[in-house]
Amino acid sequence: MAVIKPFKAWRPHPEFAEEVACVPYDVINTSEAKQLAKGKPNSFLNVIRPEIDLPAKTSVYDAKVYEKGRENLHSLLQSDAFIQEDKHAIYIYRLIMNGRSQTGIFGCVSVDDYNNDVILKHELTRPDKEDDRTKHILTQQAHAEPVMLTFRDTGSVTHFMNNHMDRNDPVYDLTTEDGIQHTIWKVEASDTLVSEFQKIAKLYVADGHHRCASAARAAKEQASQNPEHEGTEEYNFFPAVLFPMDQMEILAYNRIVFSIPDNFLKQLEEKFTVQKKAKPVPAKKGMVSFYVNDNWYGITLKPSEKTDPASNLDISLLQNQVLTPILNVKDQRTDPNIDFVGGIRGTNELENLVDNGEASLGISLYPTSIEELLDVSDAGQLMPPKSTWFEPKLRSGLLVHTF
């Protein structure tokens, strides 16, 4: 059963929260991080993207980057901008985007649950990214950012959250520059929540596979250096926001292809009934839209002969019916001829990339459903890379876990 643990969070004073809070490390590149942190000395980007404080050509894997992250975190936590809670607590984190709310529990989860498949994965991780995040965790002696998990709620957790939010004032209530409202409540009397999660059989990684894997690796390394290791040390737990699955929204994770055969459309027409002047956004599962030569074309993928959940994902069908046989893209994880565009950027981004010559083909997909994600995870299978794009994103820096 799932373990959720209160922790003594480091957090910004409310008057500094807006300046501190930042997007997760993996949704922006170095130049974007530098621009976002400009004029904000307390931005948490200095901790999760510390290369922005080093010479421009410094590799993100340079030892100086990890040390700079440690230095920046220590300076920030010891500054007037931050406080540490006196007592262990769990938090409720609500996001509102375009009028739609999504509310979850912010606490620490167990690396043992991750290692023993109480926390289920649906993606492979890349060794270089795992190495990078593990070094950041160990050097900083902190889990600077939460992961996003989901679970099947019987209704009791949602009832607890709603009741607590109705009766208590939040510690933070801020709207970020992208128009998303982030509100956080503290729960000091958290025994009820801890007990409720002990009734939940499985948690599922929604966003943050590399951070989960890195937390587990860091804990193993810490334990190897601690002969008195008992399993209850803080490094055995890492922060997560756990959302009931019915509150989660997944956007499409679209694709661009840099080089395509001259007869791509002809080959497509030989395999499918191709709709000309198709809508850029597919209307339902199984439909895919392609942008090429200033026009959108649509097809309906053919059902798989296999019955397992992963084989019936749209992105798996696309792989087997278009990417491999027509575009010769055999492995999306490693093939340099394909790249990914998060659904939050919209289909206009696909058009722009093709129209300005950066790509030859845009591929617009129907979003993977949260039910498909859980079904694949329950079956012990993996999704193709970049199958899900969750919105809204959590903000980093509001609650920090050290060990």
CSV table of C-alpha atoms in Angstrom, one decimal:
chain,number,residue,atom,x,y,z
A,1,MET,CA,0.0,0.0,0.0
A,2,ALA,CA,1.1,3.5,-0.7
A,3,VAL,CA,3.2,5.5,1.8
A,4,ILE,CA,2.9,9.3,2.0
A,5,LYS,CA,4.9,11.1,4.6
A,6,PRO,CA,4.8,14.7,6.1
A,7,PHE,CA,8.0,16.7,5.9
A,8,LYS,CA,9.5,19.9,7.3
A,9,ALA,CA,9.4,22.0,4.1
A,10,TRP,CA,11.6,24.9,3.3
A,11,ARG,CA,9.4,27.5,1.6
A,12,PRO,CA,9.6,31.2,0.6
A,13,HIS,CA,8.0,33.9,2.7
A,14,PRO,CA,4.7,34.8,1.0
A,15,GLU,CA,6.0,38.1,-0.2
A,16,PHE,CA,8.8,36.3,-2.1
A,17,ALA,CA,6.8,33.4,-3.4
A,18,GLU,CA,6.0,34.9,-6.8
A,19,GLU,CA,9.7,35.7,-7.5
A,20,VAL,CA,10.9,32.3,-6.3
A,21,ALA,CA,8.4,30.1,-8.0
A,22,CYS,CA,9.5,28.8,-11.4
A,23,VAL,CA,8.6,26.3,-14.1
A,24,PRO,CA,10.1,22.8,-13.9
A,25,TYR,CA,13.7,22.3,-15.1
A,26,ASP,CA,12.7,20.1,-18.0
A,27,VAL,CA,10.2,22.3,-19.8
A,28,ILE,CA,12.7,25.0,-20.8
A,29,ASN,CA,16.3,25.2,-22.1
A,30,THR,CA,19.2,27.1,-20.7
A,31,SER,CA,18.6,30.3,-22.6
A,32,GLU,CA,14.9,30.4,-21.7
A,33,ALA,CA,15.8,29.8,-18.1
A,34,LYS,CA,18.2,32.7,-18.1
A,35,GLN,CA,15.7,35.0,-19.6
A,36,LEU,CA,13.0,34.0,-17.1
A,37,ALA,CA,15.3,34.5,-14.2
A,38,LYS,CA,16.5,37.9,-15.4
A,39,GLY,CA,16.0,40.5,-12.7
A,40,LYS,CA,14.9,37.9,-10.2
A,41,PRO,CA,17.8,37.1,-7.9
A,42,ASN,CA,15.6,34.8,-5.8
A,43,SER,CA,14.3,32.7,-8.7
A,44,PHE,CA,14.5,29.0,-8.0
A,45,LEU,CA,15.8,28.6,-11.6
A,46,ASN,CA,19.2,29.5,-10.1
A,47,VAL,CA,18.9,26.1,-8.2
A,48,ILE,CA,17.4,23.8,-10.8
A,49,ARG,CA,19.1,25.4,-13.8
A,50,PRO,CA,22.4,26.7,-12.2
A,51,GLU,CA,24.2,26.8,-15.5
A,52,ILE,CA,22.5,30.2,-16.0
A,53,ASP,CA,25.0,31.6,-13.5
A,54,LEU,CA,28.1,30.3,-15.2
A,55,PRO,CA,29.9,31.3,-18.5
A,56,ALA,CA,27.7,30.8,-21.5
A,57,LYS,CA,29.4,27.7,-23.0
A,58,THR,CA,29.5,25.7,-19.8
A,59,SER,CA,28.2,22.2,-20.3
A,60,VAL,CA,25.1,21.4,-18.2
A,61,TYR,CA,27.0,18.3,-17.1
A,62,ASP,CA,30.1,20.2,-15.9
A,63,ALA,CA,31.0,19.6,-12.2
A,64,LYS,CA,30.8,23.3,-11.7
A,65,VAL,CA,27.1,23.3,-12.5
A,66,TYR,CA,26.3,20.9,-9.7
A,67,GLU,CA,28.4,22.8,-7.2
A,68,LYS,CA,26.8,26.1,-8.3
A,69,GLY,CA,23.4,24.5,-7.7
A,70,ARG,CA,24.4,23.5,-4.2
A,71,GLU,CA,25.7,27.0,-3.5
A,72,ASN,CA,22.6,28.7,-4.9
A,73,LEU,CA,20.3,26.5,-2.9
A,74,HIS,CA,22.2,27.0,0.4
A,75,SER,CA,22.3,30.8,-0.2
A,76,LEU,CA,18.6,30.9,-0.9
A,77,LEU,CA,17.5,28.8,2.0
A,78,GLN,CA,19.7,30.9,4.4
A,79,SER,CA,18.4,34.2,3.0
A,80,ASP,CA,15.6,36.3,4.3
A,81,ALA,CA,13.4,35.0,1.4
A,82,PHE,CA,13.0,31.5,2.9
A,83,ILE,CA,11.8,29.8,6.1
A,84,GLN,CA,11.7,26.2,7.3
A,85,GLU,CA,8.6,24.8,8.9
A,86,ASP,CA,8.9,23.9,12.6
A,87,LYS,CA,6.7,20.9,12.2
A,88,HIS,CA,6.2,18.1,9.7
A,89,ALA,CA,3.2,18.7,7.4
A,90,ILE,CA,1.5,17.7,4.2
A,91,TYR,CA,0.1,20.3,1.8
A,92,ILE,CA,-2.8,20.6,-0.6
A,93,TYR,CA,-1.9,22.1,-4.0
A,94,ARG,CA,-4.6,23.5,-6.3
A,95,LEU,CA,-4.0,24.7,-9.8
A,96,ILE,CA,-6.6,26.6,-11.9
A,97,MET,CA,-6.0,26.9,-15.6
A,98,ASN,CA,-8.6,28.4,-18.0
A,99,GLY,CA,-11.3,28.0,-15.4
A,100,ARG,CA,-10.5,24.3,-14.8
A,101,SER,CA,-9.1,23.3,-11.3
A,102,GLN,CA,-6.9,20.4,-10.4
A,103,THR,CA,-6.1,19.6,-6.7
A,104,GLY,CA,-3.7,17.2,-5.2
A,105,ILE,CA,-1.7,16.2,-2.1
A,106,PHE,CA,1.8,17.5,-1.7
A,107,GLY,CA,3.9,15.2,0.5
A,108,CYS,CA,6.8,12.8,0.4
A,109,VAL,CA,6.6,9.3,-1.1
A,110,SER,CA,8.9,6.3,-0.6
A,111,VAL,CA,11.8,5.1,-2.7
A,112,ASP,CA,10.9,1.6,-1.5
A,113,ASP,CA,7.4,2.1,-3.1
A,114,TYR,CA,9.2,3.1,-6.3
A,115,ASN,CA,11.6,0.2,-6.3
A,116,ASN,CA,8.8,-2.3,-5.4
A,117,ASP,CA,6.3,-1.1,-8.0
A,118,VAL,CA,3.8,0.4,-5.7
A,119,ILE,CA,4.7,3.5,-7.8
A,120,LEU,CA,4.3,2.3,-11.4
A,121,LYS,CA,6.1,3.8,-14.4
A,122,HIS,CA,5.1,4.0,-18.0
A,123,GLU,CA,8.3,5.3,-19.7
A,124,LEU,CA,11.9,4.3,-20.0
A,125,THR,CA,14.4,6.8,-18.6
A,126,ARG,CA,17.6,8.0,-20.3
A,127,PRO,CA,20.8,7.2,-18.4
A,128,ASP,CA,22.4,10.6,-19.0
A,129,LYS,CA,19.3,12.4,-17.6
A,130,GLU,CA,19.2,10.0,-14.6
A,131,ASP,CA,22.9,10.7,-14.0
A,132,ASP,CA,22.4,14.4,-14.1
A,133,ARG,CA,19.4,14.6,-11.7
A,134,THR,CA,21.1,12.1,-9.3
A,135,LYS,CA,24.2,14.4,-9.1
A,136,HIS,CA,22.0,17.4,-8.4
A,137,ILE,CA,20.2,15.6,-5.6
A,138,LEU,CA,23.4,14.3,-4.0
A,139,THR,CA,25.3,17.5,-4.3
A,140,GLN,CA,22.5,19.6,-3.0
A,141,GLN,CA,21.4,17.1,-0.4
A,142,ALA,CA,17.9,18.0,-1.4
A,143,HIS,CA,15.0,17.1,-3.7
A,144,ALA,CA,14.4,20.5,-5.2
A,145,GLU,CA,11.3,19.7,-7.3
A,146,PRO,CA,8.3,17.5,-6.8
A,147,VAL,CA,7.2,14.8,-9.3
A,148,MET,CA,3.6,14.5,-10.4
A,149,LEU,CA,1.8,11.2,-9.5
A,150,THR,CA,-1.8,10.1,-9.9
A,151,PHE,CA,-4.0,7.5,-8.3
A,152,ARG,CA,-7.5,6.0,-8.2
A,153,ASP,CA,-9.4,7.9,-5.5
A,154,THR,CA,-12.4,6.3,-3.8
A,155,GLY,CA,-13.5,9.8,-3.0
A,156,SER,CA,-12.1,10.1,0.5
A,157,VAL,CA,-9.0,12.0,-0.4
A,158,THR,CA,-10.9,14.5,-2.5
A,159,HIS,CA,-13.5,14.9,0.3
A,160,PHE,CA,-10.6,15.6,2.8
A,161,MET,CA,-9.1,18.2,0.4
A,162,ASN,CA,-12.3,20.0,-0.2
A,163,ASN,CA,-13.2,20.1,3.5
A,164,HIS,CA,-9.8,21.4,4.4
A,165,MET,CA,-9.8,24.1,1.7
A,166,ASP,CA,-13.2,25.3,2.8
A,167,ARG,CA,-12.2,25.7,6.4
A,168,ASN,CA,-8.6,27.1,6.2
A,169,ASP,CA,-6.7,29.9,4.6
A,170,PRO,CA,-3.9,29.1,2.1
A,171,VAL,CA,-0.3,29.8,2.8
A,172,TYR,CA,0.1,30.8,-0.9
A,173,ASP,CA,-2.3,32.1,-3.5
A,174,LEU,CA,-0.5,33.4,-6.6
A,175,THR,CA,-1.1,33.7,-10.3
A,176,THR,CA,1.9,33.2,-12.5
A,177,GLU,CA,2.7,35.0,-15.7
A,178,ASP,CA,1.0,32.3,-17.8
A,179,GLY,CA,-2.3,33.0,-16.1
A,180,ILE,CA,-2.3,29.8,-13.9
A,181,GLN,CA,-3.4,30.2,-10.3
A,182,HIS,CA,-1.4,28.2,-7.7
A,183,THR,CA,-2.9,27.9,-4.2
A,184,ILE,CA,-1.3,25.9,-1.4
A,185,TRP,CA,-2.8,25.0,2.0
A,186,LYS,CA,-0.8,23.4,4.9
A,187,VAL,CA,-2.2,20.3,6.7
A,188,GLU,CA,-0.5,19.8,10.1
A,189,ALA,CA,-3.0,17.2,11.3
A,190,SER,CA,-2.2,14.8,8.5
A,191,ASP,CA,-2.8,11.3,10.1
A,192,THR,CA,-6.1,10.9,8.3
A,193,LEU,CA,-4.4,11.5,4.9
A,194,VAL,CA,-1.6,9.1,5.7
A,195,SER,CA,-4.1,6.4,6.7
A,196,GLU,CA,-6.2,7.0,3.5
A,197,PHE,CA,-3.2,6.5,1.3
A,198,GLN,CA,-2.4,3.2,3.1
A,199,LYS,CA,-5.6,2.0,1.5
A,200,ILE,CA,-4.5,2.8,-2.0
A,201,ALA,CA,-2.8,0.0,-3.8
A,202,LYS,CA,-0.9,1.8,-6.6
A,203,LEU,CA,0.4,5.2,-7.5
A,204,TYR,CA,1.3,6.1,-11.0
A,205,VAL,CA,4.0,8.4,-12.4
A,206,ALA,CA,2.4,11.1,-14.5
A,207,ASP,CA,5.3,13.5,-14.9
A,208,GLY,CA,8.8,13.1,-13.6
A,209,HIS,CA,10.2,9.7,-14.4
A,210,HIS,CA,13.8,10.8,-14.3
A,211,ARG,CA,13.3,12.6,-10.9
A,212,CYS,CA,11.8,9.4,-9.5
A,213,ALA,CA,14.6,7.2,-10.8
A,214,SER,CA,17.2,9.7,-9.6
A,215,ALA,CA,15.7,9.9,-6.1
A,216,ALA,CA,15.9,6.1,-5.8
A,217,ARG,CA,19.5,6.0,-7.0
A,218,ALA,CA,20.5,8.8,-4.7
A,219,ALA,CA,18.9,7.0,-1.7
A,220,LYS,CA,20.8,3.8,-2.6
A,221,GLU,CA,24.1,5.7,-2.7
A,222,GLN,CA,23.3,7.5,0.6
A,223,ALA,CA,22.4,4.2,2.3
A,224,SER,CA,25.7,2.6,1.1
A,225,GLN,CA,27.6,5.4,3.0
A,226,ASN,CA,25.5,5.0,6.1
A,227,PRO,CA,26.2,1.8,8.0
A,228,GLU,CA,23.4,2.6,10.5
A,229,HIS,CA,20.9,2.8,7.7
A,230,GLU,CA,17.3,2.1,8.9
A,231,GLY,CA,15.2,3.0,6.0
A,232,THR,CA,13.5,5.9,7.8
A,233,GLU,CA,16.1,8.6,6.8
A,234,GLU,CA,14.8,11.6,4.9
A,235,TYR,CA,16.8,10.6,1.8
A,236,ASN,CA,14.5,7.6,1.4
A,237,PHE,CA,11.6,9.8,0.6
A,238,PHE,CA,11.1,12.4,-2.2
A,239,PRO,CA,8.4,15.0,-2.8
A,240,ALA,CA,5.4,14.5,-5.0
A,241,VAL,CA,2.0,16.0,-5.8
A,242,LEU,CA,-0.6,13.2,-6.0
A,243,PHE,CA,-3.7,14.0,-8.0
A,244,PRO,CA,-6.8,11.9,-8.3
A,245,MET,CA,-6.9,10.5,-11.8
A,246,ASP,CA,-10.3,12.1,-12.6
A,247,GLN,CA,-8.7,15.6,-12.1
A,248,MET,CA,-5.9,15.0,-14.5
A,249,GLU,CA,-5.8,16.5,-18.1
A,250,ILE,CA,-3.4,15.2,-20.8
A,251,LEU,CA,-2.7,17.2,-23.9
A,252,ALA,CA,-1.4,15.7,-27.1
A,253,TYR,CA,2.4,15.3,-27.5
A,254,ASN,CA,2.8,16.1,-31.2
A,255,ARG,CA,5.7,15.4,-33.6
A,256,ILE,CA,7.7,17.0,-36.3
A,257,VAL,CA,9.8,15.1,-38.9
A,258,PHE,CA,12.8,16.9,-40.5
A,259,SER,CA,13.1,14.9,-43.7
A,260,ILE,CA,10.4,13.0,-45.5
A,261,PRO,CA,10.3,11.1,-48.8
A,262,ASP,CA,9.2,13.1,-51.9
A,263,ASN,CA,6.3,10.7,-52.3
A,264,PHE,CA,5.2,10.8,-48.7
A,265,LEU,CA,1.6,11.7,-49.5
A,266,LYS,CA,1.4,9.0,-52.3
A,267,GLN,CA,2.6,6.4,-49.9
A,268,LEU,CA,0.1,7.6,-47.3
A,269,GLU,CA,-2.7,7.3,-49.8
A,270,GLU,CA,-1.7,3.7,-50.7
A,271,LYS,CA,-2.2,2.7,-47.0
A,272,PHE,CA,-5.1,4.9,-45.9
A,273,THR,CA,-8.1,6.9,-47.0
A,274,VAL,CA,-6.5,10.4,-46.8
A,275,GLN,CA,-8.8,13.4,-46.0
A,276,LYS,CA,-7.7,16.6,-47.6
A,277,LYS,CA,-8.1,19.9,-45.9
A,278,ALA,CA,-8.4,18.1,-42.6
A,279,LYS,CA,-8.8,19.8,-39.2
A,280,PRO,CA,-5.4,20.4,-37.5
A,281,VAL,CA,-6.7,18.9,-34.2
A,282,PRO,CA,-8.0,15.3,-34.5
A,283,ALA,CA,-11.6,14.9,-33.4
A,284,LYS,CA,-11.2,11.5,-31.7
A,285,LYS,CA,-9.0,8.6,-30.8
A,286,GLY,CA,-7.4,6.9,-33.9
A,287,MET,CA,-7.4,10.0,-36.0
A,288,VAL,CA,-4.1,11.8,-37.0
A,289,SER,CA,-3.5,15.0,-38.9
A,290,PHE,CA,-0.4,15.7,-41.0
A,291,TYR,CA,0.8,19.2,-42.0
A,292,VAL,CA,2.9,19.3,-45.2
A,293,ASN,CA,3.1,21.5,-48.2
A,294,ASP,CA,0.9,24.2,-46.6
A,295,ASN,CA,-2.0,21.8,-46.1
A,296,TRP,CA,-3.5,19.5,-43.4
A,297,TYR,CA,-4.3,15.9,-44.3
A,298,GLY,CA,-6.1,13.4,-42.1
A,299,ILE,CA,-6.1,9.6,-41.7
A,300,THR,CA,-7.7,7.1,-39.3
A,301,LEU,CA,-5.3,4.6,-38.0
A,302,LYS,CA,-6.1,0.9,-38.3
A,303,PRO,CA,-6.8,-1.1,-35.2
A,304,SER,CA,-4.0,-3.3,-33.9
A,305,GLU,CA,-4.3,-7.1,-34.1
A,306,LYS,CA,-2.9,-7.2,-30.5
A,307,THR,CA,-5.1,-6.7,-27.5
A,308,ASP,CA,-2.6,-5.3,-25.0
A,309,PRO,CA,-3.0,-1.7,-23.9
A,310,ALA,CA,0.4,-0.4,-25.2
A,311,SER,CA,-0.2,-1.7,-28.7
A,312,ASN,CA,-3.5,0.1,-29.0
A,313,LEU,CA,-2.2,3.5,-28.1
A,314,ASP,CA,-2.4,6.0,-31.1
A,315,ILE,CA,1.3,6.7,-30.9
A,316,SER,CA,2.0,2.9,-31.1
A,317,LEU,CA,-0.3,2.5,-34.1
A,318,LEU,CA,1.3,5.6,-35.8
A,319,GLN,CA,4.7,4.0,-35.2
A,320,ASN,CA,3.8,0.7,-36.8
A,321,GLN,CA,1.7,2.1,-39.6
A,322,VAL,CA,3.5,5.4,-40.6
A,323,LEU,CA,6.7,6.2,-38.8
A,324,THR,CA,8.5,2.9,-39.5
A,325,PRO,CA,7.2,1.8,-42.9
A,326,ILE,CA,6.9,5.2,-44.6
A,327,LEU,CA,9.3,7.6,-42.7
A,328,ASN,CA,11.9,5.0,-41.6
A,329,VAL,CA,11.8,6.2,-38.1
A,330,LYS,CA,12.3,3.0,-36.1
A,331,ASP,CA,13.0,4.3,-32.6
A,332,GLN,CA,11.6,7.7,-31.6
A,333,ARG,CA,13.8,7.8,-28.6
A,334,THR,CA,17.0,7.9,-30.6
A,335,ASP,CA,16.2,8.8,-34.2
A,336,PRO,CA,17.5,12.4,-35.0
A,337,ASN,CA,14.9,12.7,-37.8
A,338,ILE,CA,12.0,13.2,-35.3
A,339,ASP,CA,11.3,15.7,-32.5
A,340,PHE,CA,8.5,16.4,-30.1
A,341,VAL,CA,6.2,19.4,-29.6
A,342,GLY,CA,4.2,19.7,-26.4
A,343,GLY,CA,0.5,20.1,-26.9
A,344,ILE,CA,0.4,23.4,-25.0
A,345,ARG,CA,2.1,25.0,-27.9
A,346,GLY,CA,-0.8,24.1,-30.2
A,347,THR,CA,-0.9,23.1,-33.9
A,348,ASN,CA,0.2,26.6,-34.9
A,349,GLU,CA,3.7,25.7,-33.7
A,350,LEU,CA,3.7,22.7,-36.1
A,351,GLU,CA,2.7,24.9,-38.9
A,352,ASN,CA,5.4,27.5,-38.0
A,353,LEU,CA,8.1,24.9,-37.9
A,354,VAL,CA,7.2,23.5,-41.3
A,355,ASP,CA,6.5,26.8,-42.9
A,356,ASN,CA,9.9,28.3,-41.9
A,357,GLY,CA,11.8,25.2,-43.1
A,358,GLU,CA,12.8,23.9,-39.7
A,359,ALA,CA,10.8,20.7,-40.4
A,360,SER,CA,9.2,19.0,-43.3
A,361,LEU,CA,6.2,17.4,-41.6
A,362,GLY,CA,4.0,18.2,-38.6
A,363,ILE,CA,2.0,15.4,-36.9
A,364,SER,CA,-0.9,16.3,-34.7
A,365,LEU,CA,-2.2,13.5,-32.5
A,366,TYR,CA,-5.3,12.9,-30.3
A,367,PRO,CA,-4.3,13.0,-26.6
A,368,THR,CA,-3.6,9.8,-24.7
A,369,SER,CA,-6.2,9.4,-22.0
A,370,ILE,CA,-5.4,9.0,-18.3
A,371,GLU,CA,-7.2,5.6,-18.4
A,372,GLU,CA,-4.8,4.4,-21.1
A,373,LEU,CA,-1.8,5.5,-19.0
A,374,LEU,CA,-3.1,3.6,-16.0
A,375,ASP,CA,-3.9,0.5,-18.1
A,376,VAL,CA,-0.4,0.4,-19.6
A,377,SER,CA,1.2,0.9,-16.2
A,378,ASP,CA,-1.0,-1.9,-14.6
A,379,ALA,CA,0.0,-4.2,-17.4
A,380,GLY,CA,3.6,-3.6,-16.7
A,381,GLN,CA,4.2,-2.1,-20.1
A,382,LEU,CA,5.8,1.0,-21.4
A,383,MET,CA,4.5,3.8,-23.6
A,384,PRO,CA,6.5,5.1,-26.6
A,385,PRO,CA,8.5,8.2,-25.6
A,386,LYS,CA,6.7,11.5,-25.2
A,387,SER,CA,3.2,10.0,-25.2
A,388,THR,CA,1.7,12.4,-22.6
A,389,TRP,CA,1.9,16.2,-22.0
A,390,PHE,CA,0.3,17.2,-18.7
A,391,GLU,CA,-1.0,20.7,-18.1
A,392,PRO,CA,-0.9,22.7,-16.0
A,393,LYS,CA,2.6,22.3,-14.7
A,394,LEU,CA,3.6,22.5,-11.1
A,395,ARG,CA,5.8,25.4,-9.9
A,396,SER,CA,9.1,24.6,-8.4
A,397,GLY,CA,10.6,26.3,-5.3
A,398,LEU,CA,7.4,26.7,-3.3
A,399,LEU,CA,8.1,23.6,-1.1
A,400,VAL,CA,11.6,22.1,-0.9
A,401,HIS,CA,12.6,18.8,0.7
A,402,THR,CA,16.1,18.5,2.2
A,403,PHE,CA,17.9,15.6,3.8
